[in-house]
Each structure stands twice: as C-alpha cells, then as structure tokens.
XYZ file of C-alpha atoms in Angstrom:
666
model
C -0.001 0.001 -0.006
C 1.215 3.610 -0.458
C 0.709 7.022 1.044
C 2.245 10.484 0.883
C 4.801 9.592 3.558
C 4.697 5.848 3.962
C 4.605 2.671 1.944
C 3.496 -0.447 3.798
C 4.347 -4.096 3.273
C 2.760 -7.006 5.131
C 4.438 -10.356 5.669
C 2.312 -13.278 6.905
C 3.503 -15.336 9.866
C 4.167 -18.325 7.667
C 6.893 -16.361 5.895
C 8.821 -16.270 9.190
C 10.004 -12.806 8.213
C 9.243 -11.563 11.748
C 12.243 -13.554 13.075
C 14.626 -11.411 11.014
C 13.535 -8.332 12.940
C 12.742 -9.668 16.377
C 15.049 -8.545 19.200
C 14.028 -10.254 22.460
C 14.344 -7.431 24.968
C 13.405 -9.706 27.879
C 16.900 -11.219 27.487
C 18.753 -7.956 26.759
C 20.488 -6.452 29.823
C 20.675 -3.073 28.095
C 16.899 -2.741 27.749
C 14.749 -0.801 30.193
C 11.434 -1.720 31.804
C 8.563 0.784 31.974
C 5.001 0.751 33.249
C 5.036 -2.359 35.481
C 1.645 -3.257 37.017
C -0.124 -0.532 35.011
C -3.308 0.040 33.072
C -3.997 2.962 30.741
C -0.731 4.626 31.685
C 2.104 6.198 29.683
C 5.819 6.855 30.110
C 7.805 9.359 28.023
C 11.347 8.585 26.927
C 13.994 10.503 24.980
C 15.097 9.135 21.556
C 18.794 9.626 20.947
C 18.411 10.074 17.169
C 16.211 12.322 15.016
C 13.214 10.256 13.940
C 11.234 11.698 11.000
C 7.504 11.209 11.494
C 5.132 12.580 8.825
C 7.760 15.079 7.721
C 8.697 16.488 11.160
C 11.369 15.392 13.625
C 10.531 13.537 16.831
C 12.909 13.173 19.731
C 10.490 12.266 22.505
C 8.026 9.429 22.372
C 5.514 8.246 24.970
C 5.069 4.535 25.475
C 1.552 3.497 26.392
C 0.312 0.302 27.994
C -2.296 0.142 25.234
C 0.093 -1.020 22.555
C 1.065 2.288 20.967
C 3.614 5.111 20.989
C 2.235 8.603 21.328
C 4.374 10.767 19.007
C 3.130 14.240 19.856
C 4.708 16.973 21.915
C 1.716 17.592 24.126
C 1.959 15.398 27.195
C -1.462 14.508 28.446
C -3.421 11.680 30.027
C -3.945 8.348 28.361
C -7.552 8.825 27.282
C -6.819 12.114 25.495
C -3.794 10.583 23.790
C -6.158 7.865 22.578
C -8.477 10.493 21.132
C -6.060 10.626 18.381
C -3.434 13.010 17.762
C -0.194 11.405 16.676
C 0.728 7.794 17.312
C 2.213 4.622 15.961
C 0.194 1.582 16.932
C 1.379 -1.960 16.323
C -1.733 -3.152 18.168
C -3.740 -0.545 20.008
C -6.030 -2.221 22.513
C -6.946 -2.118 26.206
C -3.818 -3.963 27.455
C -2.481 -3.920 30.963
C 0.639 -5.214 32.721
C -1.093 -5.937 35.993
C -3.305 -8.949 35.274
C -0.499 -11.292 34.216
C 2.629 -11.516 36.426
C 4.703 -12.308 33.322
C 3.682 -9.136 31.460
C 6.227 -6.431 30.794
C 6.950 -3.502 28.487
C 10.600 -2.879 27.654
C 12.517 -0.641 25.294
C 16.032 -0.250 23.901
C 17.566 2.632 21.948
C 20.840 1.629 20.214
C 21.407 5.016 18.604
C 19.944 4.135 15.215
C 16.761 2.333 16.197
C 14.300 2.319 19.078
C 12.670 -1.031 19.842
C 9.662 -1.239 22.195
C 8.407 -4.667 23.255
C 5.013 -5.394 24.751
C 5.601 -8.857 26.189
C 2.786 -11.170 27.304
C 0.414 -8.272 27.872
C -3.262 -9.133 28.253
C -6.548 -7.365 27.561
C -7.828 -5.740 30.754
C -10.457 -8.027 32.354
C -10.193 -10.461 29.413
C -7.244 -12.629 30.349
C -9.153 -15.516 28.743
C -8.133 -14.150 25.322
C -4.524 -15.035 26.064
C -1.306 -12.998 26.107
C -0.004 -10.836 23.267
C 3.661 -10.250 22.409
C 4.706 -7.737 19.734
C 7.194 -5.015 18.995
C 7.459 -1.609 17.386
C 10.759 -0.503 15.826
C 11.505 3.073 14.834
C 14.613 3.412 12.617
C 16.545 6.596 12.045
C 15.771 6.194 8.361
C 12.094 6.823 9.170
C 11.097 3.188 8.751
C 8.428 1.878 11.165
C 8.207 -1.847 11.760
C 5.412 -3.722 13.506
C 6.568 -7.201 14.438
C 4.188 -9.785 15.942
C 5.252 -12.897 17.850
C 2.029 -13.904 19.597
C -1.455 -12.683 18.652
C -3.612 -15.427 20.144
C -6.979 -14.343 18.732
C -8.329 -12.622 15.689
C -8.513 -9.016 16.782
C -12.096 -8.656 15.545
C -12.892 -10.770 18.667
C -11.554 -7.998 20.873
C -14.343 -5.779 22.066
C -13.795 -2.126 21.143
C -16.832 -0.665 22.928
C -14.742 0.870 25.700
C -11.385 1.169 24.012
C -10.504 1.404 20.302
C -8.721 -1.454 18.630
C -6.630 -0.704 15.593
C -3.273 -0.859 13.854
C -1.470 1.886 11.985
C 0.223 5.245 11.912
C -1.640 8.391 12.802
C -0.729 12.058 12.520
C -2.782 15.107 13.330
C -2.396 18.689 12.245
C -3.900 19.983 15.447
C -4.691 23.381 16.792
C -4.821 22.437 20.446
C -7.034 23.971 23.126
C -4.582 26.835 22.925
C -6.309 28.088 19.820
C -8.194 30.302 22.234
C -5.010 31.585 23.877
C -2.235 33.896 22.764
C 1.145 34.509 24.308
C 1.091 37.575 26.501
C 4.255 38.698 24.793
C 2.359 38.934 21.500
C 4.687 36.608 19.715
C 3.424 34.313 16.969
C 2.411 30.724 17.483
C 5.182 28.235 17.257
C 4.698 25.166 15.103
C 1.480 23.424 15.985
C 3.446 20.424 17.144
C 5.505 22.382 19.700
C 3.119 24.879 21.278
C 3.610 24.728 25.026
C 0.255 25.262 26.795
C 2.057 25.981 30.087
C 3.694 29.220 28.870
C 2.255 32.576 29.944
C -0.848 33.092 27.843
C -3.813 35.364 27.683
C -7.277 33.893 27.830
C -10.036 34.407 25.270
C -13.555 33.773 26.508
C -15.362 34.621 23.319
C -15.987 38.334 23.989
C -13.148 39.808 26.108
C -10.009 39.588 24.093
C -6.795 41.502 23.866
C -5.474 40.111 20.619
C -5.325 42.701 17.854
C -3.482 40.871 15.092
C -4.119 37.593 13.362
C -1.541 34.878 13.946
C -0.325 32.320 11.479
C 0.984 28.745 11.536
C 2.173 26.407 8.805
C 2.222 22.674 8.023
C 3.020 20.365 5.133
C -0.535 20.672 3.752
C -2.090 23.673 5.491
C -1.255 27.248 6.414
C -3.493 28.534 9.206
C -4.515 32.057 10.083
C -6.471 33.103 13.181
C -8.571 36.277 13.379
C -9.875 37.496 16.745
C -13.506 38.391 17.241
C -12.791 42.111 17.472
C -11.525 42.114 13.886
C -15.073 41.376 12.683
C -13.583 39.073 10.062
C -15.999 36.281 10.988
C -18.905 38.274 9.629
C -17.379 38.137 6.108
C -17.667 34.351 6.111
C -20.780 33.760 8.161
C -23.737 32.264 6.249
C -26.865 32.020 8.425
C -28.277 28.665 7.361
C -31.235 29.049 9.689
C -32.603 31.571 7.202
C -31.589 29.680 4.105
C -34.399 27.591 2.535
C -31.855 25.583 0.560
C -30.096 24.253 3.658
C -30.816 20.869 5.194
C -31.260 19.817 8.819
C -29.566 16.745 10.229
C -29.367 15.006 13.608
C -32.276 16.642 15.423
C -32.674 15.564 19.080
C -29.432 13.616 18.993
C -26.344 12.933 21.094
C -23.130 11.302 19.929
C -24.625 10.563 16.543
C -23.397 11.033 12.959
C -24.941 11.534 9.495
C -23.096 11.038 6.233
C -23.674 13.332 3.244
C -22.363 13.459 -0.318
C -20.225 16.471 -1.310
C -20.905 17.564 -4.897
C -17.339 18.740 -5.520
C -13.940 17.093 -5.068
C -12.534 18.296 -1.762
C -8.770 17.757 -1.319
C -8.001 16.694 2.294
C -4.366 15.978 3.166
C -3.579 15.255 -0.445
C -6.458 12.878 -1.166
C -9.931 13.554 -2.556
C -12.971 13.411 -0.319
C -16.541 13.183 -1.656
C -18.385 11.942 1.429
C -18.238 13.547 4.847
C -19.937 12.576 8.084
C -21.416 15.311 10.243
C -21.260 14.633 14.008
C -23.212 16.210 16.813
C -19.889 16.679 18.566
C -18.791 19.643 16.479
C -16.697 17.880 13.815
C -16.792 16.331 10.345
C -15.413 12.816 9.991
C -13.512 12.753 6.685
C -12.614 9.085 6.382
C -13.951 6.377 4.102
C -14.672 3.827 6.802
C -18.093 4.583 8.253
C -18.405 3.630 11.906
C -19.987 4.623 15.171
C -19.440 7.989 16.854
C -17.043 6.796 19.552
C -14.698 5.108 17.113
C -14.786 8.090 14.810
C -13.756 10.169 17.819
C -10.793 7.907 18.431
C -9.161 9.836 15.755
C -8.892 8.901 12.275
C -9.617 11.781 9.969
C -11.657 14.793 10.890
C -12.024 18.551 10.726
C -13.113 19.971 14.059
C -14.195 23.616 14.530
C -14.973 22.735 18.135
C -14.998 19.127 19.056
C -16.848 18.604 22.367
C -19.723 16.612 23.851
C -22.533 18.630 22.274
C -26.088 17.492 21.791
C -29.190 18.799 19.975
C -31.657 17.340 22.497
C -31.155 19.470 25.602
C -32.009 22.821 24.013
C -35.159 23.040 21.851
C -33.478 25.765 19.770
C -30.447 23.619 18.880
C -29.995 22.504 15.301
C -27.332 21.299 12.858
C -27.737 22.384 9.254
C -25.670 22.171 6.052
C -25.629 23.600 2.565
C -23.579 22.580 -0.497
C -23.593 25.206 -3.223
C -21.342 23.295 -5.596
C -18.131 25.048 -4.630
C -18.370 25.064 -0.823
C -19.947 23.033 1.931
C -21.088 24.930 5.028
C -22.032 23.093 8.202
C -23.717 25.124 10.956
C -23.969 23.970 14.577
C -26.541 26.413 16.000
C -27.184 26.907 19.722
C -25.849 23.448 20.570
C -25.144 22.809 24.240
C -22.869 20.534 26.236
C -24.548 17.288 27.193
C -25.676 17.585 30.844
C -23.958 21.018 31.077
C -26.571 23.402 29.704
C -25.372 25.876 32.357
C -22.365 26.605 30.120
C -24.630 28.230 27.546
C -25.160 27.552 23.847
C -22.489 27.439 21.137
C -22.938 28.561 17.525
C -20.189 28.017 14.941
C -19.592 26.886 11.393
C -17.204 24.849 9.317
C -16.727 25.684 5.634
C -14.965 23.385 3.123
C -14.100 25.083 -0.180
C -13.342 23.307 -3.433
C -9.957 25.035 -3.329
C -9.075 22.910 -0.283
C -9.514 25.754 2.185
C -11.058 24.992 5.571
C -12.651 27.775 7.576
C -13.759 27.611 11.202
C -16.111 30.518 11.999
C -17.364 31.245 15.528
C -20.377 33.327 16.445
C -21.011 32.295 20.056
C -18.498 30.598 22.320
C -19.911 31.489 25.760
C -17.113 30.091 27.916
C -13.399 29.579 27.808
C -13.039 26.074 26.459
C -10.566 25.161 29.190
C -13.668 25.184 31.438
C -15.197 22.372 29.387
C -14.399 19.050 31.032
C -12.659 16.564 28.731
C -12.775 13.668 31.168
C -15.404 11.816 29.228
C -15.095 13.379 25.774
C -12.101 15.130 24.117
C -12.267 18.860 23.538
C -10.191 20.218 20.707
C -9.986 22.239 17.498
C -8.122 21.359 14.319
C -7.583 19.128 11.319
C -6.645 15.511 11.774
C -5.589 12.873 9.250
C -4.512 9.314 9.867
C -2.578 6.905 7.707
C -4.417 3.898 9.004
C -4.256 0.208 8.609
C -7.804 -0.389 9.776
C -8.854 -3.075 12.210
C -9.835 -5.016 9.140
C -6.131 -5.743 8.519
C -6.556 -8.504 11.055
C -10.309 -9.039 10.719
C -10.466 -9.253 6.934
C -12.577 -12.046 5.679
C -10.559 -15.232 5.771
C -10.016 -17.600 2.833
C -12.027 -20.242 4.641
C -14.943 -17.827 5.009
C -14.814 -16.971 1.328
C -14.673 -20.634 0.303
C -17.548 -21.548 2.588
C -19.808 -18.674 1.636
C -19.251 -19.066 -2.111
C -20.123 -22.760 -1.888
C -23.307 -21.996 0.054
C -24.379 -19.290 -2.375
C -23.781 -21.500 -5.393
C -25.868 -24.228 -3.751
C -28.689 -21.816 -2.943
C -28.608 -20.409 -6.461
C -29.722 -23.767 -7.837
C -33.228 -22.481 -7.148
C -32.883 -19.705 -9.714
C -35.597 -19.649 -12.466
C -33.408 -21.062 -15.260
C -33.475 -24.656 -16.348
C -30.048 -26.285 -16.242
C -28.455 -24.749 -19.357
C -27.837 -27.112 -22.223
C -24.404 -26.143 -23.484
C -22.466 -27.655 -26.344
C -18.743 -27.249 -25.609
C -17.541 -28.911 -28.855
C -13.874 -28.369 -29.712
C -11.191 -27.594 -27.135
C -9.020 -24.704 -28.176
C -6.327 -22.463 -26.688
C -5.811 -18.771 -26.019
C -4.696 -16.909 -29.117
C -6.180 -19.355 -31.636
C -8.847 -17.894 -33.909
C -9.628 -21.250 -35.486
C -13.340 -21.999 -35.188
C -13.623 -25.403 -33.508
C -17.328 -25.096 -32.771
C -19.784 -25.416 -35.651
C -22.788 -24.971 -33.333
C -23.624 -22.199 -30.862
C -22.557 -22.706 -27.252
C -26.123 -22.677 -26.011
C -28.445 -25.344 -27.317
C -31.937 -24.739 -28.667
C -33.773 -25.448 -25.411
C -32.000 -22.572 -23.641
C -31.850 -20.372 -26.702
C -35.620 -19.952 -26.533
C -35.817 -20.072 -22.726
C -38.174 -17.398 -21.399
C -36.530 -14.981 -18.986
C -39.646 -14.437 -16.999
C -39.044 -13.428 -13.413
C -37.009 -11.390 -10.962
C -33.569 -10.046 -11.857
C -33.323 -12.280 -14.944
C -36.200 -10.337 -16.520
C -35.050 -6.966 -15.286
C -31.504 -7.349 -16.580
C -32.830 -7.983 -20.075
C -34.454 -4.541 -20.001
C -30.941 -3.006 -19.668
C -29.373 -4.565 -22.741
C -30.318 -1.725 -25.132
C -29.414 1.076 -22.682
C -25.685 1.195 -23.354
C -23.302 1.962 -26.173
C -20.387 -0.518 -26.177
C -17.883 2.079 -27.446
C -16.132 3.570 -24.362
C -15.042 6.626 -26.328
C -18.661 7.743 -26.618
C -20.640 9.445 -23.865
C -23.549 7.271 -22.803
C -26.922 8.796 -23.693
C -28.790 8.362 -20.429
C -32.555 8.835 -20.309
C -34.882 8.778 -17.295
C -36.210 5.462 -18.556
C -32.687 4.073 -18.509
C -32.187 5.277 -14.890
C -35.540 3.816 -13.840
C -34.673 0.436 -15.360
C -31.278 0.416 -13.686
C -32.792 1.305 -10.336
C -35.456 -1.394 -10.653
C -32.762 -3.990 -11.351
C -30.483 -2.665 -8.584
C -33.228 -2.717 -5.926
C -34.247 -6.222 -7.008
C -30.649 -7.470 -6.579
C -30.338 -5.862 -3.141
C -33.430 -7.702 -1.997
C -32.095 -11.152 -2.963
C -30.650 -13.673 -0.534
C -27.128 -13.798 -2.071
C -26.689 -10.027 -1.916
C -28.196 -9.824 1.588
C -25.739 -12.397 2.877
C -22.740 -10.732 1.261
C -23.714 -7.266 2.463
C -24.224 -8.540 6.022
C -20.744 -10.064 6.050
C -19.099 -6.949 4.663
C -20.985 -4.754 7.140
C -19.927 -6.962 10.033
C -16.275 -6.322 9.099
C -16.683 -2.599 8.601
C -16.215 -2.797 4.850
C -19.680 -1.405 4.080
C -21.830 1.022 6.034
C -24.823 -0.193 8.014
C -26.928 2.822 7.076
C -29.111 1.745 4.156
C -28.980 5.024 2.370
C -25.166 5.183 2.522
C -24.953 1.539 1.536
C -27.103 1.996 -1.555
C -25.195 5.130 -2.547
C -21.872 3.321 -2.402
C -23.036 0.246 -4.294
C -24.920 2.262 -6.896
C -21.770 4.262 -7.587
C -19.661 1.136 -7.653
C -21.824 -0.652 -10.210
C -23.825 1.902 -12.194
C -22.330 5.374 -12.119
C -20.734 6.342 -15.455
C -17.033 7.054 -15.584
C -14.418 7.607 -18.224
C -12.038 4.901 -19.453
C -10.933 6.966 -22.429
C -10.645 10.602 -23.590
C -12.813 11.964 -20.804
C -15.991 10.395 -22.222
C -18.430 9.041 -19.645
C -18.825 5.844 -21.600
C -18.402 3.081 -19.075
C -19.731 1.573 -15.838
C -18.909 -1.510 -13.825
C -22.201 -3.119 -14.754
C -21.921 -2.449 -18.486
C -18.334 -3.720 -18.620
C -19.035 -6.966 -16.742
C -22.624 -7.889 -17.638
C -22.550 -6.695 -21.241
C -19.356 -5.835 -23.022
C -17.366 -2.842 -24.224
C -15.150 -1.831 -27.092
C -11.991 0.269 -26.862
C -9.721 0.790 -29.846
C -11.568 -1.902 -31.787
C -10.907 -4.521 -29.068
C -13.674 -6.107 -26.946
C -13.424 -6.196 -23.199
C -15.572 -7.301 -20.285
C -18.288 -9.667 -21.504
C -18.507 -11.914 -18.448
C -22.246 -12.693 -18.418
C -23.614 -15.897 -19.888
C -27.076 -14.334 -20.291
C -25.717 -11.618 -22.535
C -23.496 -14.111 -24.342
C -26.611 -16.223 -25.097
C -28.580 -13.146 -26.238
C -25.765 -12.066 -28.586
C -25.576 -15.600 -30.034
C -29.312 -15.457 -30.698
C -29.081 -12.191 -32.675
C -26.030 -13.392 -34.589
C -23.521 -10.923 -33.142
C -21.307 -13.493 -31.433
C -19.357 -16.467 -32.755
C -18.428 -19.227 -30.274
C -15.060 -20.713 -31.265
C -14.631 -23.481 -28.727
C -13.592 -23.718 -25.053
C -10.319 -23.602 -23.195
C -11.393 -25.006 -19.843
C -14.637 -25.790 -18.021
C -15.776 -27.028 -14.603
C -19.053 -27.880 -12.926
C -19.625 -25.732 -9.792
C -23.054 -26.962 -8.737
C -26.022 -28.845 -10.066
C -26.755 -25.910 -12.351
C -23.648 -23.670 -12.456
C -20.459 -24.000 -14.474
C -17.322 -21.930 -15.011
C -16.181 -21.589 -18.556
C -13.008 -20.141 -20.111
C -13.096 -19.494 -23.836
C -12.064 -17.176 -26.687
C -14.794 -15.357 -28.572
C -15.456 -13.265 -31.617
C -17.940 -10.484 -31.065
C -19.101 -8.356 -34.026
C -15.945 -9.481 -35.829
C -13.616 -8.447 -32.981
C -11.562 -11.160 -31.280
C -10.988 -11.630 -27.561
C -8.380 -14.334 -26.963
C -9.496 -15.287 -23.409
C -12.793 -14.691 -21.744
C -14.370 -16.255 -18.654
C -17.869 -16.393 -17.280
C -20.209 -18.296 -15.078
C -22.956 -20.291 -16.810
C -26.354 -21.122 -15.321
C -26.035 -18.606 -12.473
C -28.390 -15.750 -11.573
C -27.396 -12.082 -11.973
C -27.750 -11.560 -8.215
C -25.308 -14.386 -7.413
C -22.752 -12.964 -9.821
C -23.130 -9.442 -8.507
C -22.933 -10.684 -4.925
C -19.729 -12.654 -5.481
C -18.087 -9.804 -7.415
C -19.057 -7.291 -4.715
C -17.765 -9.613 -2.000
C -14.381 -9.992 -3.681
C -14.077 -6.347 -4.548
C -14.070 -5.511 -0.839
C -12.540 -8.684 0.610
C -9.668 -9.102 -1.886
C -9.308 -5.877 -3.904
C -6.860 -6.267 -6.816
C -6.039 -9.804 -5.676
C -7.198 -13.348 -6.333
C -10.271 -14.068 -4.265
C -10.579 -17.785 -3.489
C -13.976 -19.359 -4.218
C -15.364 -22.889 -4.025
C -18.166 -24.683 -5.803
C -18.753 -28.413 -5.659
C -15.198 -28.903 -4.312
C -13.791 -27.036 -7.337
C -11.561 -24.192 -6.240
C -11.542 -21.163 -8.471
C -10.934 -17.414 -8.073
C -12.554 -14.103 -8.754
C -10.327 -11.225 -9.829
C -11.495 -7.624 -9.343
C -9.885 -4.308 -10.114
C -11.032 -0.856 -9.003
C -11.153 2.116 -11.338
C -10.444 5.438 -9.634
C -11.663 8.653 -11.235
C -12.855 12.081 -9.994
C -12.145 11.125 -6.417
C -14.406 8.057 -6.580
C -13.835 4.355 -6.779
C -15.718 2.304 -9.351
C -15.700 -1.368 -10.226
C -13.358 -1.489 -13.184
C -13.825 -5.168 -13.846
C -14.545 -8.504 -12.207
C -14.439 -11.989 -13.582
C -14.050 -15.626 -12.495
C -10.850 -17.483 -13.299
C -9.301 -20.880 -12.769
C -5.869 -19.465 -11.906
C-alpha cells in the first residue's frame, strides 16, 4: 500500500519474516522496563536520534500500555492521547501489565533504532483471550516496523466498545485547546506540534479579548490564520443557514450521533480527494472512508473539528445542525448546541466551511465560555484538522479464505433455485488462447436454452438493460430517465435477494460497508452503475456495463462476463463461439467456462464467465471479492472445485468504481 509519507508491506506469519527483525528485549540487559503493574498509563522517553514522522522530527516518544507510541509533543493523560493526535500503533487495545505476572513493557535505543516490546500483555479483564507479544521498531531512516510474535486471537474478537482497537500510523495537524489563547508577549504561535500550553498566555472567553493581530501557523498541507472576534472578520464568512431555505437539517434531538452526506465537488484533504463527509453532533466532520460509530470516529482517524466537544441537539429546543452545499463550498452550521448535561455553560454557535480550493474555515459566532472550562474527562475537547494513515482493524479481521470458500459454496448451492433450467451447453472443440480457429460449428447454447423465457426477478429486469448502453467507451452514454428507472429497478431487486443480503451482512460486520441503508445503496450504486471515463474523458463506461454486457475500446472487446448476454448475442447473430479452453461444474446448475470469442468481428483471446447462475449471485460474489480481496485473487469454491474471482477498481474524479470483475481458474 502507499501514502504520501509511507509505503507499507505485510508479511504473513508463515513467511517467518518476523524472526529477522525480532530482538528479544526480555533477554537484553541493556533494555529498560517501563509501566510495570499498570493500566491505561504512559511513560515518556528520549530518543537519541532524530526520527522523521510525517515530515517532522521527533525526539520524545511516549510509550503506552495500550500497545502504541504517542508521537506528539503535548503530554497529556492516556484517554486524551487515545483520542487521536499522533501515534504509531502496532496493536492498540486495552492492554495492561497488572493482570499477568509475566507481562512487561521494555525498550532499547541503540542510537539508530528504538525497539519497544510489549511482552505477554493481556486485555484488561479479558485474560481468557490469552497474552500478546509484539514489537514496534523506529529506525533513524524513518522506517516503522510492527513485528508480531504472539497474537492469540483474531482481533475482531476484541471488544472495542470501551477502548478502540486498531493498527497503523496516525498524525494530526492539530490546533490544540490553545487556539483560544495567545502568548502575552504577543509573539506568533510556534509550530502546531510544539506549542507549550504551560507558557504565559492570555485567555479568550469569546468576548473579552486583547489580541489585535491575526496569527499564522504552517504545516506540510495547510497554512493557518487566526482572526480574533474584534476584527469582525468572521462576519465576512458567516452564512446564516437558519434563514436559508436551501439548507438541510440533520441530527435533530441527537447525542453522539453522525450523519453522512455526499459532497458535490472534489474536496482535497491531506492530499487525497474526499466526496463523502460525516457530520457529527460533537462539532466535527469525519472525513474518512470507513463509516463507523461515533465513539470510534472520535478515536481519531480523519476529521475537521471547529470545536469538538460533547454537544447534543436534544437538551435545548433551539439547537440545530444544518448544512448547505452550493457546488463550490460546503457549510455546516452547529446552531445553539449545548454541552450534554452542562446546559449551564450556555449555547455554542459556529460553522465549518470546506471550499473546493481545499481551504477549511472555522467561524465562531457564540462561544460562551473559555473552552478550558469544558471538562474533557469523558469526551475530548479540541480544535483542528486531523488525518490518519491507518491500517484499519480489518487488517486482522479481513474475511478469511475459509470464510470466502464456505460462503461461495453456500451461495452457489442456494442459487440452484434460480428460475433457469439447467443450461444445455455444447462445448464442442477444445481450443487455446490466441487461436482464432473456429472449432465449434454450433452455438454454445443449445436450442432449449436459446428460446428459454426470462420471466421473473432479476433475470427479466436485466434484459431490460441490454439496449441502454453503447459498447464504445469513447462515446458518452446517452442516459434517459427510462434508463435510470430500469437500472434502479434491477439494482433494488438485486439488493433484495438472498445472495446479496448475505454478502452485504458479512461486509458490514467487518466494517467494509456502512450499516446505514442510504449510505450503503449510494456506495453500491456508484460502484456498479455510475458512469465514468475509461478513455478521452468520455463518460462511456460503468462497472455493470463492462461486466454484464461488453465494451469496445480501440476496436478490441473487453468485459463480456455474463452468460445471459453471451446467449442473447448468439441469438441475434452478433457473437461467434469458437470453442472452449477450460470448463468445470460448480453446482447442479452452475459452471465456470473459459473461452475465446469473436464479437461483431472483434476477437478476444481469453474470456471467462459463469454459466447457469443468476445475476444476483454474480453481483454478490463480485461485490464480496471487490471488498474482501481488492486487486487480488479471491478464493472461491463450488462443488469442491476451487476457483478465483479477480477484481480491479477504477479510480476517477475522487471516486472508486468497479473497473472489472471475472471468475478465473488461476
């Protein structure tokens, strides 16, 4: 995987690669022990070399019992460090060193590398899960290594209700609580990573302020400027959404809830494009792709926070959260929100504005108290932009090969009840890739299936789509309302089927798809049906068209992985079956076939497709593999025949589409 600062490589345990890096600190007399008999505690140490972390130098790190190093300059309690500023986490979880007498945390700095070892640590109050042993290594080159010796359970079995569980590198561009302070000497802010909140500062309570000049700060991606209330600058940016009939209300009467919306423009956030944002009652926008619950979003992945605090819209009848997207800017307005169970602090009104230029504006109308008076014991309180390079929990909880093999076999068995009779196919001559010799005098599909009525469910609805597309990818698709209606009818029918329901439920259980139905449908609709450009900027392709029909680019056919369309094209005389390369029976009704073909005079040397399967089964399996094994072979099983599905994403305009998907024997 790759990122602006880091490239990651994963080596499975069976490769034994971990032994090359493992340094057993329990046997090293030069190592040091920290945090004995502790839970949710931290210890800061000095690093003897300059360690580059997200483009800035770190010399102090804070070791936490919870399986991570806090990399920031602000020293704070464990829970606030968790709420995600800057850390490196080989396995962040609720570990302690008090429940197991053999537990320890040790470190060694040899001048060019720092090694930290969590040895036989256990999950607090869950010693039954066993002990975990792993290391983190920071090298002076900037390399970060996570090395695992003992991980006794799949980490998806670790409860994250009271403590996040994740793996990865996190960095935050943060304007700490000190946003509302200024040095009494009038000097500018230091770098956001090194501001010392204990220096002599002047308080800003929202109305009484002595700052007369804006201050500035800089970062790899963002330059920040702060304008005090007395400057009146906020009025230039304020858009009162309460009076705007084109704005939309979200999260009424809510606490610790989120709502995801689509942004109509491409918003660049830390160098990557964002098109979906999640509005939270707690005064922030979650900017990440993984949709999850409020508390996990808090535990700091990617967000923009004008004022992150424990707000609700239920304690004050005048509270509201509204948003408006005008095509070039998104404005989100928290109006008269109050602190949960602290209405005595007054109501807060502020806005966040995202511009298509990448600018982020925080605008404050009413901040009734100094935010240092807001307790952060149970909920973090902060202001700023945060981005995380994250290896999500799904690194360890991805769907296993055994699960894929089992589910595919079950779905193929269940699909035997589809409305088709067992297809009568005539394989005829066996050929090879690259041969255009016609070794099949007859069509692939025999006469009984050539006239088979496609009468019910998705099999009828998919036939309605065949004349909606132009196969030439260089041409813009001519989309009518009737086309959209037919697509939607087919899409909704597929979602309602048992194969798709089972696949979606599994992907949702692993955090790979959202649980909110509206968000789910939006993602899958984009994945399968939204038009994108494969050539010359023309919106001439979609995942569905490529896979379930076929496309032409530079006089060469591509896609064409549906047996129903293959049969239909044989019937109208547009397709010539030349023979088969390989075939296998996957169930009482389904087969997998590899073959060359000639379509409208154009030759495709190797093509593959299921035969006898329903459209919903095929879409379900392709969707499953797109998320479970993106850009990799996805193992499948049918009737004890092992095969694979290969998928590839197509990224364009900040979105991810299904570029192609097909079954294969290899």
